[in-house]
mmCIF file of C-alpha atoms in Angstrom:
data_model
loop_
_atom_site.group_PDB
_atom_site.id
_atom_site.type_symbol
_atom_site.label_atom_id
_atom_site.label_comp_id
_atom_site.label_asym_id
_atom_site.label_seq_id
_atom_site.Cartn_x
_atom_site.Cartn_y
_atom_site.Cartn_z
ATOM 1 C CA UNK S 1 0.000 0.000 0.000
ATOM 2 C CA UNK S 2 1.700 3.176 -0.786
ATOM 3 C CA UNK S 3 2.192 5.707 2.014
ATOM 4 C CA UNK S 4 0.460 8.401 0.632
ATOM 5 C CA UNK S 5 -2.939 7.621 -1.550
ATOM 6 C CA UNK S 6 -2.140 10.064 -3.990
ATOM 7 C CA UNK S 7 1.069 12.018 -4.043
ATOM 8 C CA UNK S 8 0.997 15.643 -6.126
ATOM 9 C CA UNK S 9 4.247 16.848 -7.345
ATOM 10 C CA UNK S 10 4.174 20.566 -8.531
ATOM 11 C CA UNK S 11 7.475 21.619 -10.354
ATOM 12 C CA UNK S 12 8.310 24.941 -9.043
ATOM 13 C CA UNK S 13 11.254 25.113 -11.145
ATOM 14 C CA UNK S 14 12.887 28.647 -12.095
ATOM 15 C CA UNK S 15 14.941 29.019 -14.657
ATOM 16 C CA UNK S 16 17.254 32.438 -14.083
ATOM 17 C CA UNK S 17 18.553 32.060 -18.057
ATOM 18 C CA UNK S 18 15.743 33.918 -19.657
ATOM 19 C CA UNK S 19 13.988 30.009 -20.878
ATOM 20 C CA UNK S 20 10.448 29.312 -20.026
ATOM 21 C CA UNK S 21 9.889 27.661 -16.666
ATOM 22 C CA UNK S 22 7.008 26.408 -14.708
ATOM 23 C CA UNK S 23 7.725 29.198 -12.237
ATOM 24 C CA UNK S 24 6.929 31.830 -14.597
ATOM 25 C CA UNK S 25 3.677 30.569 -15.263
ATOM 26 C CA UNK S 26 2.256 30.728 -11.562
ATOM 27 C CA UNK S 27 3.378 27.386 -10.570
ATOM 28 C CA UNK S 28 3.756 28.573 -6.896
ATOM 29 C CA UNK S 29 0.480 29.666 -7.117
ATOM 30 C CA UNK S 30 -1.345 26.758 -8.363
ATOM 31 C CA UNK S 31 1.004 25.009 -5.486
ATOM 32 C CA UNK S 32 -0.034 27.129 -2.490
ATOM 33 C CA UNK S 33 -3.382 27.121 -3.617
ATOM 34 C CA UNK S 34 -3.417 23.113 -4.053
ATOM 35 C CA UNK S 35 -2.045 22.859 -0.395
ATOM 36 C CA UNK S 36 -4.273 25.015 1.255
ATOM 37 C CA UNK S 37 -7.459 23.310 -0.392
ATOM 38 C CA UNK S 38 -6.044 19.677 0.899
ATOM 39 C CA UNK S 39 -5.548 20.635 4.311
ATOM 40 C CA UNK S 40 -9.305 22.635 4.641
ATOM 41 C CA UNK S 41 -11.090 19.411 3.368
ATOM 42 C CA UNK S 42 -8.877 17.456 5.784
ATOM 43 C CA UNK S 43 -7.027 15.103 3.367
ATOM 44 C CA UNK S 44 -3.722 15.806 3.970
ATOM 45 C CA UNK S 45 -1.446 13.117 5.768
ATOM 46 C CA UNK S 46 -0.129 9.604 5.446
ATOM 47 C CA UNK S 47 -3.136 7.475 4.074
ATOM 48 C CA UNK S 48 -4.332 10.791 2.768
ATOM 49 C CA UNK S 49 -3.098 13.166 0.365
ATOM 50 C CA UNK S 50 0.537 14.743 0.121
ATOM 51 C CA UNK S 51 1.064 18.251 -1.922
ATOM 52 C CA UNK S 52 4.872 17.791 -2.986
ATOM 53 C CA UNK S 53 7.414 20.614 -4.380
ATOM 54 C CA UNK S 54 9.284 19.622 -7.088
ATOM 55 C CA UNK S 55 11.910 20.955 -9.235
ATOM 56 C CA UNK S 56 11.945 20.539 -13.338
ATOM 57 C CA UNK S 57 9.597 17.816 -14.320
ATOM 58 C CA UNK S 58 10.982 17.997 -17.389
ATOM 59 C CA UNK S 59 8.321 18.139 -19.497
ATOM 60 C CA UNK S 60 8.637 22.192 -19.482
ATOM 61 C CA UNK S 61 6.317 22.314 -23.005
ATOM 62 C CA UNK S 62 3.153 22.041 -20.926
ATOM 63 C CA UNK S 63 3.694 23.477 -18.275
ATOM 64 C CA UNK S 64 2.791 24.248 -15.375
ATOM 65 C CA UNK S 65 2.711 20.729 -15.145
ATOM 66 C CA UNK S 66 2.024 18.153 -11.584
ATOM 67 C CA UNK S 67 1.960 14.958 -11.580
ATOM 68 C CA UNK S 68 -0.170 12.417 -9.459
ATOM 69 C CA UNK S 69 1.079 9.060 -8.347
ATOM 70 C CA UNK S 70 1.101 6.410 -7.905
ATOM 71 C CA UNK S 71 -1.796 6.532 -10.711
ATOM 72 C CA UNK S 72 1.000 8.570 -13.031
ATOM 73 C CA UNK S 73 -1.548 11.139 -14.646
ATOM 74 C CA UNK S 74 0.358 14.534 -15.447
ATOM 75 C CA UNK S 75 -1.961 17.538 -15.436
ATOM 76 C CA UNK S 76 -1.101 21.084 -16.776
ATOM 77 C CA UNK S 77 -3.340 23.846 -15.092
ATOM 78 C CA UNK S 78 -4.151 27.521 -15.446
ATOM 79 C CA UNK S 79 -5.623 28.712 -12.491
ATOM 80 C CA UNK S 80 -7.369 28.217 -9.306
ATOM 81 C CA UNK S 81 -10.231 26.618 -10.861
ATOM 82 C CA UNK S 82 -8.476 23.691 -12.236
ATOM 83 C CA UNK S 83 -6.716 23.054 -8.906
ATOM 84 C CA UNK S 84 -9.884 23.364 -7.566
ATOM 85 C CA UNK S 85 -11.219 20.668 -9.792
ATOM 86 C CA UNK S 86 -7.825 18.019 -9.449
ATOM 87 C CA UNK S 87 -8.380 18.485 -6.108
ATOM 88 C CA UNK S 88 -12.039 17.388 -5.769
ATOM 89 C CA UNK S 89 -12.548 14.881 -8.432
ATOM 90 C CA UNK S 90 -8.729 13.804 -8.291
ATOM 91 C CA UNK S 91 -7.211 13.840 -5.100
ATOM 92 C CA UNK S 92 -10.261 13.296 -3.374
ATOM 93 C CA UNK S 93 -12.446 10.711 -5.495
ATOM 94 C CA UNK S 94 -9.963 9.475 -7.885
ATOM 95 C CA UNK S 95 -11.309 10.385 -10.795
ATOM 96 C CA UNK S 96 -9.165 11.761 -13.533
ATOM 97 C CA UNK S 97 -10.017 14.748 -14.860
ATOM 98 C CA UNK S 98 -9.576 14.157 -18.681
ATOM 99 C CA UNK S 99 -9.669 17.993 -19.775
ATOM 100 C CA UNK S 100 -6.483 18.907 -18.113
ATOM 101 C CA UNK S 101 -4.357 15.917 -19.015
ATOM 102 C CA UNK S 102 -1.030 16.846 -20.306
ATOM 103 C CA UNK S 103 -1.308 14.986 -23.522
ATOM 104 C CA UNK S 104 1.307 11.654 -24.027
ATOM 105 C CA UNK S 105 4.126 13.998 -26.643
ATOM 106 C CA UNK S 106 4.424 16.877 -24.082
ATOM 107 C CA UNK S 107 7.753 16.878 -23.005
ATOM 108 C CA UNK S 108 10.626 19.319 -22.468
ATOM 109 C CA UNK L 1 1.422 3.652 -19.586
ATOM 110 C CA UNK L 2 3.494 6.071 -17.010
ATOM 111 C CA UNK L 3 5.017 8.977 -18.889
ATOM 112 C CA UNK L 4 8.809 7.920 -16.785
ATOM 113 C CA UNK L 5 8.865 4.526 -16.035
ATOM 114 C CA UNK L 6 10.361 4.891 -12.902
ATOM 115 C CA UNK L 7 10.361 8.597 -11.233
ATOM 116 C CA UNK L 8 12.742 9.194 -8.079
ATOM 117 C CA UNK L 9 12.055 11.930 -5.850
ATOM 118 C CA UNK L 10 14.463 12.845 -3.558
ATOM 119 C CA UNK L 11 14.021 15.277 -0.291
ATOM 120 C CA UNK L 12 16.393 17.955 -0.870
ATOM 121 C CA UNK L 13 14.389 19.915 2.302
ATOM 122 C CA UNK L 14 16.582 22.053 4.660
ATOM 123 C CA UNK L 15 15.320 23.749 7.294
ATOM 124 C CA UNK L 16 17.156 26.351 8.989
ATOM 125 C CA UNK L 17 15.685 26.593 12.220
ATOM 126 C CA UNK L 18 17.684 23.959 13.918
ATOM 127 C CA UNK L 19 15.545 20.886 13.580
ATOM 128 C CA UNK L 20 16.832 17.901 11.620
ATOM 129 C CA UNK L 21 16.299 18.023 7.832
ATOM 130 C CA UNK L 22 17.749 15.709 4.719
ATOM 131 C CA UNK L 23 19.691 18.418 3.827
ATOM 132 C CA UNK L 24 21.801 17.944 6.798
ATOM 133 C CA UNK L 25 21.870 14.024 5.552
ATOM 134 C CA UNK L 26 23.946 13.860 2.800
ATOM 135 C CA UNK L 27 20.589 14.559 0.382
ATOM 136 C CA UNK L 28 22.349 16.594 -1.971
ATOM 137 C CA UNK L 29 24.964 14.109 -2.697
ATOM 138 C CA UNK L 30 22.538 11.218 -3.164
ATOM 139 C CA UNK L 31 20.617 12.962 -5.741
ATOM 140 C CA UNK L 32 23.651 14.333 -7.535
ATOM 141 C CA UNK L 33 25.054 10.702 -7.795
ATOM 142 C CA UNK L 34 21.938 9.020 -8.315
ATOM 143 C CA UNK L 35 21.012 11.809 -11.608
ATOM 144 C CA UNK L 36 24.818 11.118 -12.642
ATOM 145 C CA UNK L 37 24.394 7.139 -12.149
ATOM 146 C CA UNK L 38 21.244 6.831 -14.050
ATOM 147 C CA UNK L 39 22.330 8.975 -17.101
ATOM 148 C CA UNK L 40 25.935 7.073 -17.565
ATOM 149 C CA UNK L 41 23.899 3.889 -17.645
ATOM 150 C CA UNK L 42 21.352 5.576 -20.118
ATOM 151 C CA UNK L 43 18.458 5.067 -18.235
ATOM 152 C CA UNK L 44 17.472 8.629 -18.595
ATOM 153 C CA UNK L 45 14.256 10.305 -20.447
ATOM 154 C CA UNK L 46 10.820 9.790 -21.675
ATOM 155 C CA UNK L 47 9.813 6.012 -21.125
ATOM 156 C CA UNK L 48 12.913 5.598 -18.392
ATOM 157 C CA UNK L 49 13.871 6.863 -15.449
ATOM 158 C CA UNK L 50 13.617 10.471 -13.815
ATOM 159 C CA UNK L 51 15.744 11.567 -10.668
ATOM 160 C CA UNK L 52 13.864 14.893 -9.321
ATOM 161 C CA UNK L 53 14.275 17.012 -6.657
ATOM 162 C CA UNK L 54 11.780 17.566 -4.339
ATOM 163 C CA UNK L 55 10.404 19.484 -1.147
ATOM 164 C CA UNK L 56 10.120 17.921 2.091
ATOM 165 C CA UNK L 57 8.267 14.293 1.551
ATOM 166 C CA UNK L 58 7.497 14.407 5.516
ATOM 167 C CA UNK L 59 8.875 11.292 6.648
ATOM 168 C CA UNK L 60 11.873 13.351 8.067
ATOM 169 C CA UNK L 61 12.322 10.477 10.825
ATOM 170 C CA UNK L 62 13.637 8.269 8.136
ATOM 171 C CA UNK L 63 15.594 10.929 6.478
ATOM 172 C CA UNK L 64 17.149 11.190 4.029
ATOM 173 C CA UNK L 65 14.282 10.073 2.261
ATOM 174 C CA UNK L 66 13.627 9.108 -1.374
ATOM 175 C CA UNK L 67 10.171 7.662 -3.380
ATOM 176 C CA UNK L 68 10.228 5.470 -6.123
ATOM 177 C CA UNK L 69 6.949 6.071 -7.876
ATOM 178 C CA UNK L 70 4.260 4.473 -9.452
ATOM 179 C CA UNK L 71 5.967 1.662 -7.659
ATOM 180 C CA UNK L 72 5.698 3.905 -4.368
ATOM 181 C CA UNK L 73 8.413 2.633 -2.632
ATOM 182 C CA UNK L 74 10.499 4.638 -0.017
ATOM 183 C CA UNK L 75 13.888 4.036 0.718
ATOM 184 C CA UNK L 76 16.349 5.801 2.924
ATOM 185 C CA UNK L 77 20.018 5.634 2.329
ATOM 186 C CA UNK L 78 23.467 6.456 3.707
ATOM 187 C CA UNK L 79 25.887 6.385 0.935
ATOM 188 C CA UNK L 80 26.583 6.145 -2.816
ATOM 189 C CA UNK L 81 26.801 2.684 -2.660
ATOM 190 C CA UNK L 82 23.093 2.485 -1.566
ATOM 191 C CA UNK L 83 22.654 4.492 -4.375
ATOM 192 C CA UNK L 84 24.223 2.458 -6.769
ATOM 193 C CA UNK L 85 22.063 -0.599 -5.163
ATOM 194 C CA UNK L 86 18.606 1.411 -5.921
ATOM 195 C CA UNK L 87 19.748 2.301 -9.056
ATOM 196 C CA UNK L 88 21.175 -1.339 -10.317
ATOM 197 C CA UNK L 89 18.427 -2.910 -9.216
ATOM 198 C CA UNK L 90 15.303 -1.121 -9.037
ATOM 199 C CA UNK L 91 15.401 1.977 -11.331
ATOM 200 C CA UNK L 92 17.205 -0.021 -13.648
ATOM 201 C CA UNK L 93 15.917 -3.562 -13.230
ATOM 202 C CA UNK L 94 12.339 -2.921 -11.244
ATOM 203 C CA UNK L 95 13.645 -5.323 -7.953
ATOM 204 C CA UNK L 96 13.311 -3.509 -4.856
ATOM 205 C CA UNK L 97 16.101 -2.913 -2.178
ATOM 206 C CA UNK L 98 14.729 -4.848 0.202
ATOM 207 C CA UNK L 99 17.398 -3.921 2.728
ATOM 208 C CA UNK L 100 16.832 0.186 2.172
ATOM 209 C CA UNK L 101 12.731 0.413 2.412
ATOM 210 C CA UNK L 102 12.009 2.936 5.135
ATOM 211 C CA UNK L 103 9.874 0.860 7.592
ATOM 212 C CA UNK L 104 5.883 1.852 7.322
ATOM 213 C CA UNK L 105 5.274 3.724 10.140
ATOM 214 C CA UNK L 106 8.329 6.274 9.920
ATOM 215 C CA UNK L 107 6.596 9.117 9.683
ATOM 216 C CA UNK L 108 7.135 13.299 10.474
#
């Protein structure tokens, strides 16, 4: 059984050279916000849900990106409302949601 | 089908405030061999293996701390030979290292 149910990995990576990064594209954002939801509907802990920094994902094309596991499905977001969503139908009922799937040839 | 096959995260967390972290663990130096292990052997990329940094994974007790997922395994580790074990065998060959799973209820 894993530790966590489902573990969400948000790269927060910054790149200083002047290249896109998820940072730029309010990755801490969609982080804090992802957090904060977990812990108000109480699903944060071992058994439970874990909200995970990350650094590059590498697959920078799509991003923001996060990634859920142990299912393995890679969401890119835009805002507050998505989070909202992965959070309820995702982290909390397991069910994927399809319309912010980072589709299979995103990658760096 | 998982976008890595395998996808290491390791707790690169240091906290400054005087309690234990797996910064102060020799962290750094298992990632950095573990990311320079896994691309001499070509493991690295799309459809292979990913070594990523990450936050704290809050199972600081066992520290330092590193998840193979969607296997979701944990392991904690002292050296680079550890390393070399997790990366031989289980990012490379899928057999876990029996001997270096963090025990289930290490926790915070």
């Amino acid at each position: 059984m894993s530790y966590f149910q489902r573990h969400i990995f948000f790269c927060l990576n910054q790149r200083d050279n002047g290249e896109n990064s998820c940072a730029q594209h309010g990755a801490q954002a969609g982080f804090d916000h992802c957090k904060s939801r977990v812990k108000k509907l109480g699903l944060a802990g071992p058994g439970g849900v874990r909200v995970n920094k990350a650094g590059c994902l590498d697959r920078c094309a799509g991003g923001p990106v996060a990634v859920v596991y142990p299912d393995a499905v890679w969401y890119s977001f835009v805002d507050n409302s998505d989070i909202d969503e992965i959070v309820e139908s995702h982290l909390k009922n397991g069910e994927v949601v399809e319309r912010l799937v980072l589709p299979a040839n995103i990658g760096k």
